[in-house]
């Protein structure tokens, strides 16, 4: 089975139109446009809450022991909190958590 060739434009490709928008944004003094893009809000928290509750119920109904369900969900929550902290620029807060974990592991 052979496919027909795709048509190609005869002239040069059109220029990208996204560069002027980026320059205008830089001149306006902002890195991102106004809005809630990239922020963790109440809707995100509700979705995560429903997902965690659904996952916990599903694991329990599948016959997983309750202690194991709590351990798995606690690990997922810790990974999520670390990801949000790192992505949100909370490096100082994250360094405090890491320092506390290292000190507790060392017995100090």
mmCIF file of N, CA and C in Angstrom:
data_model
loop_
_atom_site.group_PDB
_atom_site.id
_atom_site.type_symbol
_atom_site.label_atom_id
_atom_site.label_comp_id
_atom_site.label_asym_id
_atom_site.label_seq_id
_atom_site.Cartn_x
_atom_site.Cartn_y
_atom_site.Cartn_z
ATOM 1 N N UNK A 1 0.845 -1.173 0.000
ATOM 2 C CA UNK A 1 0.000 0.000 0.000
ATOM 3 C C UNK A 1 0.885 1.229 0.000
ATOM 4 N N UNK A 2 0.684 2.100 -0.933
ATOM 5 C CA UNK A 2 1.492 3.316 -0.996
ATOM 6 C C UNK A 2 0.624 4.512 -0.655
ATOM 7 N N UNK A 3 1.207 5.447 0.016
ATOM 8 C CA UNK A 3 0.505 6.660 0.419
ATOM 9 C C UNK A 3 0.865 7.782 -0.537
ATOM 10 N N UNK A 4 -0.082 8.646 -0.845
ATOM 11 C CA UNK A 4 0.251 9.777 -1.731
ATOM 12 C C UNK A 4 1.162 10.750 -0.993
ATOM 13 N N UNK A 5 2.054 11.404 -1.720
ATOM 14 C CA UNK A 5 2.959 12.356 -1.057
ATOM 15 C C UNK A 5 2.181 13.559 -0.530
ATOM 16 N N UNK A 6 2.672 14.081 0.596
ATOM 17 C CA UNK A 6 2.057 15.265 1.203
ATOM 18 C C UNK A 6 2.503 16.512 0.456
ATOM 19 N N UNK A 7 1.609 17.474 0.277
ATOM 20 C CA UNK A 7 2.017 18.704 -0.418
ATOM 21 C C UNK A 7 2.917 19.556 0.478
ATOM 22 N N UNK A 8 3.920 20.129 -0.127
ATOM 23 C CA UNK A 8 4.839 21.022 0.590
ATOM 24 C C UNK A 8 4.730 22.409 -0.027
ATOM 25 N N UNK A 9 4.840 23.464 0.786
ATOM 26 C CA UNK A 9 4.783 24.803 0.209
ATOM 27 C C UNK A 9 5.995 25.053 -0.678
ATOM 28 N N UNK A 10 5.766 25.766 -1.754
ATOM 29 C CA UNK A 10 6.858 26.029 -2.694
ATOM 30 C C UNK A 10 7.827 27.067 -2.146
ATOM 31 N N UNK A 11 7.317 28.027 -1.390
ATOM 32 C CA UNK A 11 8.164 29.096 -0.872
ATOM 33 C C UNK A 11 8.698 28.768 0.513
ATOM 34 N N UNK A 12 9.409 29.718 1.111
ATOM 35 C CA UNK A 12 9.916 29.499 2.469
ATOM 36 C C UNK A 12 8.767 29.429 3.477
ATOM 37 N N UNK A 13 9.034 28.770 4.582
ATOM 38 C CA UNK A 13 8.026 28.615 5.636
ATOM 39 C C UNK A 13 7.737 29.969 6.284
ATOM 40 N N UNK A 14 6.501 30.200 6.736
ATOM 41 C CA UNK A 14 6.181 31.483 7.384
ATOM 42 C C UNK A 14 6.932 31.623 8.706
ATOM 43 N N UNK A 15 7.205 32.861 9.050
ATOM 44 C CA UNK A 15 7.936 33.139 10.286
ATOM 45 C C UNK A 15 7.062 32.837 11.501
ATOM 46 N N UNK A 16 7.700 32.525 12.614
ATOM 47 C CA UNK A 16 6.988 32.243 13.855
ATOM 48 C C UNK A 16 6.394 33.541 14.392
ATOM 49 N N UNK A 17 5.136 33.496 14.789
ATOM 50 C CA UNK A 17 4.488 34.692 15.301
ATOM 51 C C UNK A 17 4.507 34.757 16.819
ATOM 52 N N UNK A 18 5.140 33.790 17.480
ATOM 53 C CA UNK A 18 5.130 33.785 18.936
ATOM 54 C C UNK A 18 6.199 34.692 19.527
ATOM 55 N N UNK A 19 7.226 35.056 18.789
ATOM 56 C CA UNK A 19 8.303 35.893 19.318
ATOM 57 C C UNK A 19 7.820 37.290 19.694
ATOM 58 N N UNK A 20 6.988 37.973 18.887
ATOM 59 C CA UNK A 20 6.531 39.306 19.313
ATOM 60 C C UNK A 20 5.720 39.273 20.601
ATOM 61 N N UNK A 21 4.948 38.212 20.814
ATOM 62 C CA UNK A 21 4.177 38.114 22.050
ATOM 63 C C UNK A 21 5.103 37.964 23.246
ATOM 64 N N UNK A 22 6.176 37.190 23.085
ATOM 65 C CA UNK A 22 7.131 37.013 24.182
ATOM 66 C C UNK A 22 7.861 38.324 24.473
ATOM 67 N N UNK A 23 8.199 39.066 23.413
ATOM 68 C CA UNK A 23 8.875 40.346 23.623
ATOM 69 C C UNK A 23 7.944 41.342 24.319
ATOM 70 N N UNK A 24 6.674 41.359 23.931
ATOM 71 C CA UNK A 24 5.719 42.266 24.564
ATOM 72 C C UNK A 24 5.523 41.913 26.023
ATOM 73 N N UNK A 25 5.525 40.617 26.334
ATOM 74 C CA UNK A 25 5.384 40.183 27.715
ATOM 75 C C UNK A 25 6.596 40.598 28.538
ATOM 76 N N UNK A 26 7.800 40.475 27.955
ATOM 77 C CA UNK A 26 9.012 40.869 28.665
ATOM 78 C C UNK A 26 9.038 42.380 28.895
ATOM 79 N N UNK A 27 8.550 43.148 27.910
ATOM 80 C CA UNK A 27 8.520 44.592 28.069
ATOM 81 C C UNK A 27 7.503 45.024 29.114
ATOM 82 N N UNK A 28 6.449 44.237 29.301
ATOM 83 C CA UNK A 28 5.430 44.569 30.292
ATOM 84 C C UNK A 28 5.920 44.328 31.708
ATOM 85 N N UNK A 29 7.035 43.617 31.857
ATOM 86 C CA UNK A 29 7.615 43.406 33.178
ATOM 87 C C UNK A 29 7.155 42.143 33.862
ATOM 88 N N UNK A 30 6.532 41.231 33.160
ATOM 89 C CA UNK A 30 6.071 39.998 33.781
ATOM 90 C C UNK A 30 6.643 38.785 33.092
ATOM 91 N N UNK A 31 6.852 37.754 33.876
ATOM 92 C CA UNK A 31 7.340 36.509 33.313
ATOM 93 C C UNK A 31 6.196 35.654 32.800
ATOM 94 N N UNK A 32 5.028 35.778 33.419
ATOM 95 C CA UNK A 32 3.868 34.997 33.026
ATOM 96 C C UNK A 32 2.686 35.927 32.885
ATOM 97 N N UNK A 33 1.756 35.569 32.023
ATOM 98 C CA UNK A 33 0.553 36.392 31.923
ATOM 99 C C UNK A 33 -0.285 36.281 33.186
ATOM 100 N N UNK A 34 -1.165 37.260 33.378
ATOM 101 C CA UNK A 34 -2.039 37.237 34.551
ATOM 102 C C UNK A 34 -2.941 36.023 34.505
ATOM 103 N N UNK A 35 -3.270 35.492 35.661
ATOM 104 C CA UNK A 35 -4.129 34.325 35.725
ATOM 105 C C UNK A 35 -3.584 33.325 36.718
ATOM 106 N N UNK A 36 -4.269 32.237 36.845
ATOM 107 C CA UNK A 36 -3.903 31.238 37.837
ATOM 108 C C UNK A 36 -3.128 30.082 37.221
ATOM 109 N N UNK A 37 -2.538 30.270 36.072
ATOM 110 C CA UNK A 37 -1.798 29.184 35.429
ATOM 111 C C UNK A 37 -0.570 28.835 36.261
ATOM 112 N N UNK A 38 -0.438 27.575 36.592
ATOM 113 C CA UNK A 38 0.725 27.116 37.323
ATOM 114 C C UNK A 38 0.607 27.234 38.826
ATOM 115 N N UNK A 39 -0.539 27.641 39.336
ATOM 116 C CA UNK A 39 -0.698 27.778 40.781
ATOM 117 C C UNK A 39 -1.550 26.645 41.318
ATOM 118 N N UNK A 40 -1.249 26.246 42.553
ATOM 119 C CA UNK A 40 -2.018 25.202 43.218
ATOM 120 C C UNK A 40 -3.174 25.851 43.940
ATOM 121 N N UNK A 41 -4.376 25.536 43.514
ATOM 122 C CA UNK A 41 -5.550 26.176 44.079
ATOM 123 C C UNK A 41 -6.491 25.189 44.733
ATOM 124 N N UNK A 42 -7.637 25.674 45.179
ATOM 125 C CA UNK A 42 -8.600 24.807 45.856
ATOM 126 C C UNK A 42 -9.160 23.711 44.959
ATOM 127 N N UNK A 43 -9.289 23.983 43.676
ATOM 128 C CA UNK A 43 -9.782 22.946 42.765
ATOM 129 C C UNK A 43 -8.797 21.795 42.680
ATOM 130 N N UNK A 44 -7.515 22.124 42.606
ATOM 131 C CA UNK A 44 -6.487 21.084 42.566
ATOM 132 C C UNK A 44 -6.504 20.268 43.860
ATOM 133 N N UNK A 45 -6.666 20.944 44.987
ATOM 134 C CA UNK A 45 -6.701 20.241 46.273
ATOM 135 C C UNK A 45 -7.898 19.302 46.348
ATOM 136 N N UNK A 46 -9.052 19.738 45.847
ATOM 137 C CA UNK A 46 -10.236 18.887 45.856
ATOM 138 C C UNK A 46 -10.050 17.658 44.967
ATOM 139 N N UNK A 47 -9.467 17.852 43.803
ATOM 140 C CA UNK A 47 -9.210 16.725 42.906
ATOM 141 C C UNK A 47 -8.261 15.732 43.557
ATOM 142 N N UNK A 48 -7.206 16.222 44.195
ATOM 143 C CA UNK A 48 -6.264 15.325 44.864
ATOM 144 C C UNK A 48 -6.912 14.608 46.040
ATOM 145 N N UNK A 49 -7.763 15.298 46.778
ATOM 146 C CA UNK A 49 -8.464 14.675 47.899
ATOM 147 C C UNK A 49 -9.354 13.540 47.415
ATOM 148 N N UNK A 50 -10.100 13.792 46.359
ATOM 149 C CA UNK A 50 -10.966 12.745 45.807
ATOM 150 C C UNK A 50 -10.141 11.574 45.288
ATOM 151 N N UNK A 51 -9.014 11.862 44.645
ATOM 152 C CA UNK A 51 -8.163 10.795 44.123
ATOM 153 C C UNK A 51 -7.581 9.947 45.251
ATOM 154 N N UNK A 52 -7.138 10.592 46.326
ATOM 155 C CA UNK A 52 -6.551 9.861 47.449
ATOM 156 C C UNK A 52 -7.618 9.011 48.143
ATOM 157 N N UNK A 53 -8.791 9.588 48.366
ATOM 158 C CA UNK A 53 -9.865 8.821 48.999
ATOM 159 C C UNK A 53 -10.312 7.655 48.123
ATOM 160 N N UNK A 54 -10.413 7.880 46.826
ATOM 161 C CA UNK A 54 -10.787 6.810 45.909
ATOM 162 C C UNK A 54 -9.742 5.704 45.863
ATOM 163 N N UNK A 55 -8.469 6.081 45.834
ATOM 164 C CA UNK A 55 -7.403 5.088 45.819
ATOM 165 C C UNK A 55 -7.383 4.287 47.113
ATOM 166 N N UNK A 56 -7.546 4.966 48.240
ATOM 167 C CA UNK A 56 -7.572 4.269 49.524
ATOM 168 C C UNK A 56 -8.734 3.295 49.630
ATOM 169 N N UNK A 57 -9.909 3.737 49.201
ATOM 170 C CA UNK A 57 -11.083 2.847 49.234
ATOM 171 C C UNK A 57 -10.894 1.662 48.294
ATOM 172 N N UNK A 58 -10.359 1.928 47.123
ATOM 173 C CA UNK A 58 -10.134 0.845 46.170
ATOM 174 C C UNK A 58 -9.147 -0.182 46.685
ATOM 175 N N UNK A 59 -8.068 0.287 47.298
ATOM 176 C CA UNK A 59 -7.086 -0.651 47.852
ATOM 177 C C UNK A 59 -7.681 -1.465 48.992
ATOM 178 N N UNK A 60 -8.472 -0.809 49.849
ATOM 179 C CA UNK A 60 -9.083 -1.523 50.968
ATOM 180 C C UNK A 60 -10.086 -2.564 50.485
ATOM 181 N N UNK A 61 -10.901 -2.195 49.507
ATOM 182 C CA UNK A 61 -11.884 -3.134 48.978
ATOM 183 C C UNK A 61 -11.230 -4.284 48.211
ATOM 184 N N UNK A 62 -10.016 -4.063 47.720
ATOM 185 C CA UNK A 62 -9.294 -5.125 47.015
ATOM 186 C C UNK A 62 -8.641 -6.104 47.985
ATOM 187 N N UNK A 63 -8.720 -5.817 49.288
ATOM 188 C CA UNK A 63 -8.195 -6.743 50.282
ATOM 189 C C UNK A 63 -6.847 -6.360 50.867
ATOM 190 N N UNK A 64 -6.373 -5.155 50.588
ATOM 191 C CA UNK A 64 -5.107 -4.698 51.150
ATOM 192 C C UNK A 64 -5.312 -4.353 52.618
ATOM 193 N N UNK A 65 -4.333 -4.707 53.458
ATOM 194 C CA UNK A 65 -4.430 -4.405 54.888
ATOM 195 C C UNK A 65 -4.448 -2.900 55.100
ATOM 196 N N UNK A 66 -5.144 -2.468 56.136
ATOM 197 C CA UNK A 66 -5.339 -1.051 56.390
ATOM 198 C C UNK A 66 -4.013 -0.328 56.662
ATOM 199 N N UNK A 67 -3.090 -0.982 57.362
ATOM 200 C CA UNK A 67 -1.788 -0.356 57.638
ATOM 201 C C UNK A 67 -1.024 -0.108 56.349
ATOM 202 N N UNK A 68 -1.130 -1.051 55.408
ATOM 203 C CA UNK A 68 -0.444 -0.900 54.127
ATOM 204 C C UNK A 68 -1.068 0.228 53.315
ATOM 205 N N UNK A 69 -2.392 0.344 53.364
ATOM 206 C CA UNK A 69 -3.079 1.426 52.647
ATOM 207 C C UNK A 69 -2.611 2.771 53.188
ATOM 208 N N UNK A 70 -2.554 2.912 54.514
ATOM 209 C CA UNK A 70 -2.106 4.175 55.114
ATOM 210 C C UNK A 70 -0.649 4.470 54.764
ATOM 211 N N UNK A 71 0.201 3.457 54.753
ATOM 212 C CA UNK A 71 1.606 3.666 54.411
ATOM 213 C C UNK A 71 1.750 4.118 52.953
ATOM 214 N N UNK A 72 1.011 3.475 52.051
ATOM 215 C CA UNK A 72 1.091 3.854 50.637
ATOM 216 C C UNK A 72 0.574 5.265 50.401
ATOM 217 N N UNK A 73 -0.565 5.598 51.010
ATOM 218 C CA UNK A 73 -1.115 6.937 50.826
ATOM 219 C C UNK A 73 -0.248 8.004 51.492
ATOM 220 N N UNK A 74 0.366 7.663 52.622
ATOM 221 C CA UNK A 74 1.289 8.604 53.261
ATOM 222 C C UNK A 74 2.510 8.865 52.397
ATOM 223 N N UNK A 75 3.016 7.808 51.768
ATOM 224 C CA UNK A 75 4.158 7.979 50.858
ATOM 225 C C UNK A 75 3.797 8.818 49.649
ATOM 226 N N UNK A 76 2.600 8.576 49.092
ATOM 227 C CA UNK A 76 2.143 9.390 47.958
ATOM 228 C C UNK A 76 1.987 10.851 48.367
ATOM 229 N N UNK A 77 1.455 11.086 49.554
ATOM 230 C CA UNK A 77 1.299 12.455 50.036
ATOM 231 C C UNK A 77 2.638 13.147 50.255
ATOM 232 N N UNK A 78 3.609 12.409 50.771
ATOM 233 C CA UNK A 78 4.940 12.994 50.994
ATOM 234 C C UNK A 78 5.605 13.349 49.675
ATOM 235 N N UNK A 79 5.473 12.466 48.690
ATOM 236 C CA UNK A 79 6.052 12.753 47.378
ATOM 237 C C UNK A 79 5.359 13.962 46.749
ATOM 238 N N UNK A 80 4.031 14.033 46.872
ATOM 239 C CA UNK A 80 3.303 15.176 46.330
ATOM 240 C C UNK A 80 3.668 16.481 47.010
ATOM 241 N N UNK A 81 3.811 16.456 48.327
ATOM 242 C CA UNK A 81 4.191 17.675 49.053
ATOM 243 C C UNK A 81 5.597 18.122 48.671
ATOM 244 N N UNK A 82 6.511 17.168 48.525
ATOM 245 C CA UNK A 82 7.880 17.521 48.120
ATOM 246 C C UNK A 82 7.903 18.105 46.713
ATOM 247 N N UNK A 83 7.081 17.546 45.822
ATOM 248 C CA UNK A 83 7.028 18.051 44.451
ATOM 249 C C UNK A 83 6.465 19.466 44.410
ATOM 250 N N UNK A 84 5.387 19.711 45.151
ATOM 251 C CA UNK A 84 4.813 21.054 45.188
ATOM 252 C C UNK A 84 5.768 22.054 45.821
ATOM 253 N N UNK A 85 6.489 21.626 46.846
ATOM 254 C CA UNK A 85 7.440 22.524 47.508
ATOM 255 C C UNK A 85 8.583 22.875 46.571
ATOM 256 N N UNK A 86 9.098 21.868 45.861
ATOM 257 C CA UNK A 86 10.216 22.126 44.945
ATOM 258 C C UNK A 86 9.760 22.962 43.758
ATOM 259 N N UNK A 87 8.591 22.661 43.223
ATOM 260 C CA UNK A 87 8.089 23.405 42.073
ATOM 261 C C UNK A 87 7.649 24.810 42.424
ATOM 262 N N UNK A 88 7.227 25.022 43.645
ATOM 263 C CA UNK A 88 6.766 26.339 44.068
ATOM 264 C C UNK A 88 7.875 27.257 44.537
ATOM 265 N N UNK A 89 9.093 26.826 44.482
ATOM 266 C CA UNK A 89 10.204 27.666 44.888
ATOM 267 C C UNK A 89 10.466 27.641 46.383
ATOM 268 N N UNK A 90 9.898 26.684 47.094
ATOM 269 C CA UNK A 90 10.084 26.599 48.534
ATOM 270 C C UNK A 90 11.317 25.798 48.899
ATOM 271 N N UNK A 91 12.451 26.181 48.357
ATOM 272 C CA UNK A 91 13.682 25.415 48.588
ATOM 273 C C UNK A 91 14.129 25.504 50.049
ATOM 274 N N UNK A 92 13.875 26.645 50.685
ATOM 275 C CA UNK A 92 14.272 26.799 52.082
ATOM 276 C C UNK A 92 13.462 25.861 52.972
ATOM 277 N N UNK A 93 12.143 25.800 52.728
ATOM 278 C CA UNK A 93 11.290 24.899 53.483
ATOM 279 C C UNK A 93 11.689 23.445 53.244
ATOM 280 N N UNK A 94 11.988 23.122 51.987
ATOM 281 C CA UNK A 94 12.389 21.757 51.673
ATOM 282 C C UNK A 94 13.721 21.412 52.340
ATOM 283 N N UNK A 95 14.641 22.362 52.398
ATOM 284 C CA UNK A 95 15.916 22.082 53.048
ATOM 285 C C UNK A 95 15.737 21.848 54.549
ATOM 286 N N UNK A 96 14.762 22.532 55.161
ATOM 287 C CA UNK A 96 14.476 22.287 56.578
ATOM 288 C C UNK A 96 13.934 20.878 56.790
ATOM 289 N N UNK A 97 13.041 20.420 55.879
ATOM 290 C CA UNK A 97 12.517 19.063 55.988
ATOM 291 C C UNK A 97 13.618 18.023 55.811
ATOM 292 N N UNK A 98 14.487 18.246 54.853
ATOM 293 C CA UNK A 98 15.585 17.301 54.618
ATOM 294 C C UNK A 98 16.527 17.280 55.807
ATOM 295 N N UNK A 99 16.827 18.440 56.356
ATOM 296 C CA UNK A 99 17.717 18.517 57.517
ATOM 297 C C UNK A 99 17.098 17.789 58.717
ATOM 298 N N UNK A 100 15.785 17.967 58.919
ATOM 299 C CA UNK A 100 15.120 17.282 60.026
ATOM 300 C C UNK A 100 15.121 15.765 59.824
ATOM 301 N N UNK A 101 14.951 15.327 58.585
ATOM 302 C CA UNK A 101 14.975 13.903 58.300
ATOM 303 C C UNK A 101 16.362 13.317 58.527
ATOM 304 N N UNK A 102 17.384 14.030 58.125
ATOM 305 C CA UNK A 102 18.765 13.555 58.315
ATOM 306 C C UNK A 102 19.108 13.501 59.790
ATOM 307 N N UNK A 103 18.700 14.548 60.531
ATOM 308 C CA UNK A 103 18.993 14.556 61.971
ATOM 309 C C UNK A 103 18.256 13.440 62.706
ATOM 310 N N UNK A 104 16.999 13.170 62.325
ATOM 311 C CA UNK A 104 16.274 12.100 62.990
ATOM 312 C C UNK A 104 16.852 10.746 62.630
ATOM 313 N N UNK A 105 17.360 10.621 61.408
ATOM 314 C CA UNK A 105 17.999 9.370 60.999
ATOM 315 C C UNK A 105 19.327 9.155 61.707
ATOM 316 N N UNK A 106 20.021 10.251 62.017
ATOM 317 C CA UNK A 106 21.301 10.142 62.695
ATOM 318 C C UNK A 106 21.140 10.015 64.205
ATOM 319 N N UNK A 107 19.925 10.203 64.708
ATOM 320 C CA UNK A 107 19.684 10.062 66.133
ATOM 321 C C UNK A 107 19.973 11.307 66.931
ATOM 322 N N UNK A 108 20.010 12.478 66.305
ATOM 323 C CA UNK A 108 20.286 13.725 67.035
ATOM 324 C C UNK A 108 19.014 14.415 67.393
#
